[in-house]
Amino acid sequence: MELLQLKYFQTVARLEHMTRAAEELGIAQPALSQTIARLETELGFPLFERAGRGLRLNEFGKAYARRVERIFLELAQGQRELAALADGTQGQIELALSVATHLLPDLLSAFGHAHPAIRFRLSQHEGTPMAQGLRRGTADLCITSPPLQHADIASIPLLTEDIRLAVPNWHPLAQRTEIRLQEVADEAFICLKPEHSLRQLTDSFCQQAGFRPRIVFESDEPAIIRGLIKARLGIAFVPALSWRGSVGPMVVELPIVEPLCQRIIGLSWLVERVLSQAAQQFRAFAAQYFEHLATG
């Protein structure tokens, strides 16, 4: 039994489809099928059963998959522990994030000037997958809002960010210096999609103000939201720092004085995992970077 066999098995188990697994692994589908068949022969048990055009783990396969995942987690942890013994001048950091994507290029560029040999592999998620990524070893650190709160995960706050209201510059409210959220209860809103943590937060702000927002459009892209505000389709919530410079001159950002509209952006990591020197340096650098950003 070889690690390559186990990696192939893990991929088929995750995708539940032999052809798609072969494409992801970059091998021929018959070769993958033969590898899985040899593994089942060595174990003496079938691991999969047919499910339409796909596959799914049977009782034996599910039990074996748990053990295989643990093997790869231990191997990944071993790599991290070796990296932690190094001086931190090189290495790779697995960074996952759900917020601060507009701030990320400048953050990584500034860190790269000081640590040019350290590389990043980035992924973007929302919600539960962030914690799962830390536990499975696919992420060393993650940036979320709010910071992850689990017994096995440690977090530090990076930034407390005001959430403002963006209106077109012709809007009657555009001349105001601040606003109470209840004043826009009858306005049309352009919002992020419901799965976004910021959307869930802004919905709670509206609830505190005593209304449910009348949503005319939902989007994942700040550029689209900005364009629709300019097109007079509605108004929107915008993070004051994360989207700084993205709304443009034809849009006015109004501070909200009631209720208090803020979010906390945090950095998290798994408590029991030994972070590499590179990841530790980035953690310290990110905390300092956001502190300067908030006061600058």
CSV table of C-alpha atoms in Angstrom, one decimal:
chain,number,residue,atom,x,y,z
A,1,MET,CA,0.0,0.0,0.0
A,2,GLU,CA,1.4,3.4,-1.0
A,3,LEU,CA,0.6,7.0,-0.2
A,4,LEU,CA,-0.3,7.6,-3.8
A,5,GLN,CA,-3.0,5.0,-3.6
A,6,LEU,CA,-4.4,6.7,-0.5
A,7,LYS,CA,-4.3,10.1,-2.2
A,8,TYR,CA,-6.2,8.7,-5.1
A,9,PHE,CA,-8.8,7.1,-2.8
A,10,GLN,CA,-9.2,10.3,-0.9
A,11,THR,CA,-9.9,12.2,-4.1
A,12,VAL,CA,-12.5,9.7,-5.4
A,13,ALA,CA,-14.1,9.7,-1.9
A,14,ARG,CA,-14.4,13.5,-1.9
A,15,LEU,CA,-15.7,13.9,-5.5
A,16,GLU,CA,-17.8,10.7,-5.6
A,17,HIS,CA,-17.0,10.4,-9.3
A,18,MET,CA,-14.2,8.4,-10.9
A,19,THR,CA,-14.0,10.5,-14.1
A,20,ARG,CA,-13.9,13.9,-12.3
A,21,ALA,CA,-11.4,12.5,-9.8
A,22,ALA,CA,-9.1,11.4,-12.6
A,23,GLU,CA,-9.4,14.8,-14.2
A,24,GLU,CA,-8.4,16.6,-11.0
A,25,LEU,CA,-5.5,14.2,-10.4
A,26,GLY,CA,-4.3,14.5,-14.0
A,27,ILE,CA,-4.4,10.8,-14.7
A,28,ALA,CA,-6.3,8.5,-17.0
A,29,GLN,CA,-9.7,7.2,-15.7
A,30,PRO,CA,-8.9,3.5,-16.3
A,31,ALA,CA,-5.6,3.9,-14.4
A,32,LEU,CA,-7.4,5.4,-11.4
A,33,SER,CA,-10.0,2.7,-11.5
A,34,GLN,CA,-7.3,0.0,-11.5
A,35,THR,CA,-5.6,1.8,-8.5
A,36,ILE,CA,-8.8,1.8,-6.5
A,37,ALA,CA,-9.4,-1.8,-7.4
A,38,ARG,CA,-5.9,-2.9,-6.2
A,39,LEU,CA,-6.4,-1.0,-3.0
A,40,GLU,CA,-9.7,-2.8,-2.4
A,41,THR,CA,-8.0,-6.1,-3.1
A,42,GLU,CA,-5.2,-5.4,-0.7
A,43,LEU,CA,-7.7,-4.4,2.0
A,44,GLY,CA,-10.0,-7.3,1.3
A,45,PHE,CA,-13.1,-5.1,1.3
A,46,PRO,CA,-15.0,-3.0,-1.2
A,47,LEU,CA,-14.9,0.7,-0.4
A,48,PHE,CA,-17.5,2.1,-2.8
A,49,GLU,CA,-20.9,1.4,-4.2
A,50,ARG,CA,-22.6,2.7,-7.3
A,51,ALA,CA,-24.9,5.7,-7.0
A,52,GLY,CA,-26.3,6.5,-10.4
A,53,ARG,CA,-23.4,7.7,-12.6
A,54,GLY,CA,-21.3,8.3,-9.6
A,55,LEU,CA,-19.9,6.5,-6.5
A,56,ARG,CA,-20.3,6.8,-2.8
A,57,LEU,CA,-18.5,5.3,0.1
A,58,ASN,CA,-20.0,2.2,1.7
A,59,GLU,CA,-19.7,1.4,5.4
A,60,PHE,CA,-16.1,0.1,4.9
A,61,GLY,CA,-15.1,3.1,2.8
A,62,LYS,CA,-16.4,5.6,5.3
A,63,ALA,CA,-14.5,4.0,8.1
A,64,TYR,CA,-11.3,3.8,6.0
A,65,ALA,CA,-11.7,7.4,4.8
A,66,ARG,CA,-11.6,8.7,8.4
A,67,ARG,CA,-8.3,6.9,8.9
A,68,VAL,CA,-6.8,8.1,5.7
A,69,GLU,CA,-7.7,11.7,6.4
A,70,ARG,CA,-6.0,11.4,9.8
A,71,ILE,CA,-2.9,10.0,8.0
A,72,PHE,CA,-2.6,13.0,5.8
A,73,LEU,CA,-3.3,15.4,8.6
A,74,GLU,CA,-0.5,13.9,10.6
A,75,LEU,CA,1.8,14.2,7.6
A,76,ALA,CA,0.9,17.8,7.1
A,77,GLN,CA,1.5,18.5,10.8
A,78,GLY,CA,4.8,16.9,10.5
A,79,GLN,CA,5.8,19.2,7.7
A,80,ARG,CA,4.7,22.2,9.7
A,81,GLU,CA,6.7,21.1,12.7
A,82,LEU,CA,9.8,20.8,10.5
A,83,ALA,CA,9.1,24.2,9.0
A,84,ALA,CA,8.7,25.6,12.5
A,85,LEU,CA,12.3,24.6,13.2
A,86,ALA,CA,13.6,26.7,10.3
A,87,ASP,CA,14.4,30.4,10.6
A,88,GLY,CA,11.3,31.6,8.8
A,89,THR,CA,13.1,33.2,5.9
A,90,GLN,CA,11.2,30.9,3.4
A,91,GLY,CA,8.2,28.7,3.2
A,92,GLN,CA,4.6,28.7,2.2
A,93,ILE,CA,1.6,30.0,4.2
A,94,GLU,CA,-1.9,28.7,3.6
A,95,LEU,CA,-4.2,31.7,4.1
A,96,ALA,CA,-8.0,31.5,3.9
A,97,LEU,CA,-10.2,34.6,4.1
A,98,SER,CA,-13.8,35.7,3.9
A,99,VAL,CA,-13.3,39.4,4.4
A,100,ALA,CA,-10.7,42.2,3.7
A,101,THR,CA,-10.1,41.0,0.1
A,102,HIS,CA,-9.6,44.6,-1.1
A,103,LEU,CA,-7.0,45.1,1.6
A,104,LEU,CA,-5.2,41.8,0.9
A,105,PRO,CA,-3.0,42.9,-2.1
A,106,ASP,CA,-1.4,45.8,-0.1
A,107,LEU,CA,-1.0,43.6,3.0
A,108,LEU,CA,0.7,40.8,1.0
A,109,SER,CA,2.8,43.3,-0.9
A,110,ALA,CA,4.0,45.0,2.2
A,111,PHE,CA,4.8,41.6,3.8
A,112,GLY,CA,6.6,40.5,0.7
A,113,HIS,CA,9.0,43.4,0.7
A,114,ALA,CA,10.2,42.2,4.1
A,115,HIS,CA,10.0,38.5,3.4
A,116,PRO,CA,10.5,38.0,-0.4
A,117,ALA,CA,11.0,34.2,-0.1
A,118,ILE,CA,7.8,33.4,1.7
A,119,ARG,CA,5.0,32.4,-0.6
A,120,PHE,CA,1.2,32.3,-0.1
A,121,ARG,CA,-1.5,30.0,-1.2
A,122,LEU,CA,-4.9,31.7,-0.9
A,123,SER,CA,-8.4,30.5,-0.6
A,124,GLN,CA,-11.7,32.3,-0.1
A,125,HIS,CA,-14.7,30.9,1.9
A,126,GLU,CA,-17.6,31.8,4.0
A,127,GLY,CA,-18.7,30.5,7.3
A,128,THR,CA,-18.1,26.9,8.5
A,129,PRO,CA,-15.5,25.9,5.8
A,130,MET,CA,-13.0,28.3,7.4
A,131,ALA,CA,-12.9,26.4,10.7
A,132,GLN,CA,-12.9,23.1,8.8
A,133,GLY,CA,-9.9,24.3,6.8
A,134,LEU,CA,-7.9,25.0,9.9
A,135,ARG,CA,-8.7,21.6,11.4
A,136,ARG,CA,-8.0,19.7,8.1
A,137,GLY,CA,-4.7,21.4,7.6
A,138,THR,CA,-5.7,23.2,4.4
A,139,ALA,CA,-5.2,26.6,6.0
A,140,ASP,CA,-2.6,27.8,8.5
A,141,LEU,CA,-4.4,31.1,9.2
A,142,CYS,CA,-7.7,32.6,8.3
A,143,ILE,CA,-9.1,36.1,8.3
A,144,THR,CA,-12.8,36.4,9.1
A,145,SER,CA,-15.5,38.6,10.5
A,146,PRO,CA,-16.4,38.0,13.2
A,147,PRO,CA,-13.3,36.1,14.4
A,148,LEU,CA,-13.8,32.4,14.7
A,149,GLN,CA,-14.9,31.3,18.2
A,150,HIS,CA,-14.2,27.6,18.9
A,151,ALA,CA,-12.6,25.9,21.8
A,152,ASP,CA,-9.8,24.6,19.5
A,153,ILE,CA,-9.2,27.8,17.6
A,154,ALA,CA,-7.4,30.9,18.8
A,155,SER,CA,-8.2,34.4,17.4
A,156,ILE,CA,-7.0,37.9,17.7
A,157,PRO,CA,-8.9,41.0,16.5
A,158,LEU,CA,-7.2,42.9,13.7
A,159,LEU,CA,-9.6,45.7,13.0
A,160,THR,CA,-12.8,47.2,14.2
A,161,GLU,CA,-14.4,48.6,11.1
A,162,ASP,CA,-17.3,51.1,10.7
A,163,ILE,CA,-20.1,50.1,8.3
A,164,ARG,CA,-21.4,53.1,6.4
A,165,LEU,CA,-24.3,53.8,4.1
A,166,ALA,CA,-23.5,54.6,0.5
A,167,VAL,CA,-25.8,56.8,-1.5
A,168,PRO,CA,-25.5,58.5,-4.9
A,169,ASN,CA,-24.2,62.1,-4.8
A,170,TRP,CA,-27.6,63.4,-6.0
A,171,HIS,CA,-29.5,61.8,-3.2
A,172,PRO,CA,-31.2,64.2,-0.7
A,173,LEU,CA,-29.2,62.5,2.1
A,174,ALA,CA,-25.9,63.1,0.4
A,175,GLN,CA,-25.3,66.4,2.0
A,176,ARG,CA,-25.7,65.0,5.5
A,177,THR,CA,-22.7,64.3,7.7
A,178,GLU,CA,-24.3,61.4,9.5
A,179,ILE,CA,-27.5,59.4,9.6
A,180,ARG,CA,-29.8,57.3,11.7
A,181,LEU,CA,-30.5,54.0,10.0
A,182,GLN,CA,-34.2,54.2,10.6
A,183,GLU,CA,-34.3,57.2,8.3
A,184,VAL,CA,-33.8,55.0,5.3
A,185,ALA,CA,-36.4,52.3,6.2
A,186,ASP,CA,-38.3,53.0,3.0
A,187,GLU,CA,-35.3,53.1,0.6
A,188,ALA,CA,-34.4,50.4,-1.9
A,189,PHE,CA,-31.2,48.5,-0.9
A,190,ILE,CA,-28.5,46.8,-3.0
A,191,CYS,CA,-27.0,44.1,-0.8
A,192,LEU,CA,-24.5,41.2,-0.8
A,193,LYS,CA,-26.0,37.8,-1.1
A,194,PRO,CA,-27.4,36.2,2.1
A,195,GLU,CA,-24.5,33.7,2.6
A,196,HIS,CA,-22.1,36.6,3.2
A,197,SER,CA,-21.3,37.4,6.9
A,198,LEU,CA,-21.5,41.1,6.1
A,199,ARG,CA,-25.0,40.7,4.7
A,200,GLN,CA,-26.1,38.9,7.8
A,201,LEU,CA,-24.6,41.6,9.9
A,202,THR,CA,-26.3,44.5,8.0
A,203,ASP,CA,-29.6,42.6,8.2
A,204,SER,CA,-29.2,42.6,11.9
A,205,PHE,CA,-28.5,46.4,11.9
A,206,CYS,CA,-31.8,47.0,10.0
A,207,GLN,CA,-33.6,44.8,12.5
A,208,GLN,CA,-32.2,46.9,15.4
A,209,ALA,CA,-33.5,50.0,13.6
A,210,GLY,CA,-37.0,48.4,13.4
A,211,PHE,CA,-37.3,47.5,9.7
A,212,ARG,CA,-36.5,44.8,7.1
A,213,PRO,CA,-34.6,46.2,4.1
A,214,ARG,CA,-36.4,46.3,0.8
A,215,ILE,CA,-33.8,44.6,-1.4
A,216,VAL,CA,-33.9,45.3,-5.1
A,217,PHE,CA,-30.7,43.5,-6.1
A,218,GLU,CA,-28.1,41.1,-4.5
A,219,SER,CA,-24.5,40.8,-5.7
A,220,ASP,CA,-21.1,39.4,-4.7
A,221,GLU,CA,-19.2,42.2,-6.4
A,222,PRO,CA,-18.5,45.6,-4.8
A,223,ALA,CA,-18.0,47.0,-8.3
A,224,ILE,CA,-21.5,46.0,-9.4
A,225,ILE,CA,-22.9,47.4,-6.2
A,226,ARG,CA,-21.1,50.7,-6.8
A,227,GLY,CA,-22.4,50.8,-10.4
A,228,LEU,CA,-26.0,50.2,-9.3
A,229,ILE,CA,-25.8,52.9,-6.7
A,230,LYS,CA,-24.7,55.3,-9.5
A,231,ALA,CA,-27.5,54.0,-11.7
A,232,ARG,CA,-30.0,55.2,-9.0
A,233,LEU,CA,-31.2,51.7,-8.3
A,234,GLY,CA,-30.7,51.9,-4.6
A,235,ILE,CA,-28.4,52.5,-1.6
A,236,ALA,CA,-26.0,50.1,0.1
A,237,PHE,CA,-24.0,49.3,3.2
A,238,VAL,CA,-20.2,49.5,2.7
A,239,PRO,CA,-17.3,48.7,5.0
A,240,ALA,CA,-15.4,51.9,5.6
A,241,LEU,CA,-11.9,50.5,5.2
A,242,SER,CA,-12.2,47.1,3.4
A,243,TRP,CA,-13.8,48.9,0.4
A,244,ARG,CA,-11.9,52.1,0.7
A,245,GLY,CA,-11.7,53.8,-2.7
A,246,SER,CA,-14.0,51.3,-4.3
A,247,VAL,CA,-17.2,53.3,-4.3
A,248,GLY,CA,-15.9,56.2,-6.4
A,249,PRO,CA,-16.6,60.0,-6.5
A,250,MET,CA,-20.2,59.7,-7.5
A,251,VAL,CA,-21.1,57.9,-4.3
A,252,VAL,CA,-21.2,59.4,-0.8
A,253,GLU,CA,-20.5,57.4,2.3
A,254,LEU,CA,-22.5,58.4,5.4
A,255,PRO,CA,-21.5,57.4,8.9
A,256,ILE,CA,-24.4,55.7,10.8
A,257,VAL,CA,-24.9,57.0,14.3
A,258,GLU,CA,-27.8,54.7,15.4
A,259,PRO,CA,-27.5,51.8,15.8
A,260,LEU,CA,-23.8,51.4,16.1
A,261,CYS,CA,-22.8,49.7,12.9
A,262,GLN,CA,-19.4,48.1,13.1
A,263,ARG,CA,-17.7,44.7,12.5
A,264,ILE,CA,-14.6,43.1,13.9
A,265,ILE,CA,-12.1,41.5,11.5
A,266,GLY,CA,-10.0,38.8,13.1
A,267,LEU,CA,-7.1,36.4,12.4
A,268,SER,CA,-7.5,32.8,13.6
A,269,TRP,CA,-5.4,29.6,13.8
A,270,LEU,CA,-5.7,26.1,15.3
A,271,VAL,CA,-4.5,26.0,18.9
A,272,GLU,CA,-2.9,22.5,18.8
A,273,ARG,CA,-1.0,23.1,15.5
A,274,VAL,CA,2.5,24.3,15.5
A,275,LEU,CA,2.7,27.3,13.2
A,276,SER,CA,5.7,27.7,11.0
A,277,GLN,CA,8.1,30.6,11.6
A,278,ALA,CA,6.8,32.1,8.4
A,279,ALA,CA,3.1,31.9,9.6
A,280,GLN,CA,4.1,33.3,13.0
A,281,GLN,CA,5.9,36.2,11.3
A,282,PHE,CA,2.9,36.9,9.1
A,283,ARG,CA,0.5,36.8,12.1
A,284,ALA,CA,2.6,39.5,13.9
A,285,PHE,CA,2.9,41.5,10.7
A,286,ALA,CA,-0.8,41.5,10.0
A,287,ALA,CA,-1.7,42.6,13.5
A,288,GLN,CA,0.7,45.6,13.2
A,289,TYR,CA,-0.5,46.4,9.6
A,290,PHE,CA,-4.1,46.6,10.6
A,291,GLU,CA,-3.3,48.6,13.7
A,292,HIS,CA,-1.6,51.2,11.4
A,293,LEU,CA,-4.4,51.1,9.0
A,294,ALA,CA,-7.0,51.9,11.6
A,295,THR,CA,-5.0,54.9,12.9
A,296,GLY,CA,-3.7,56.1,9.6
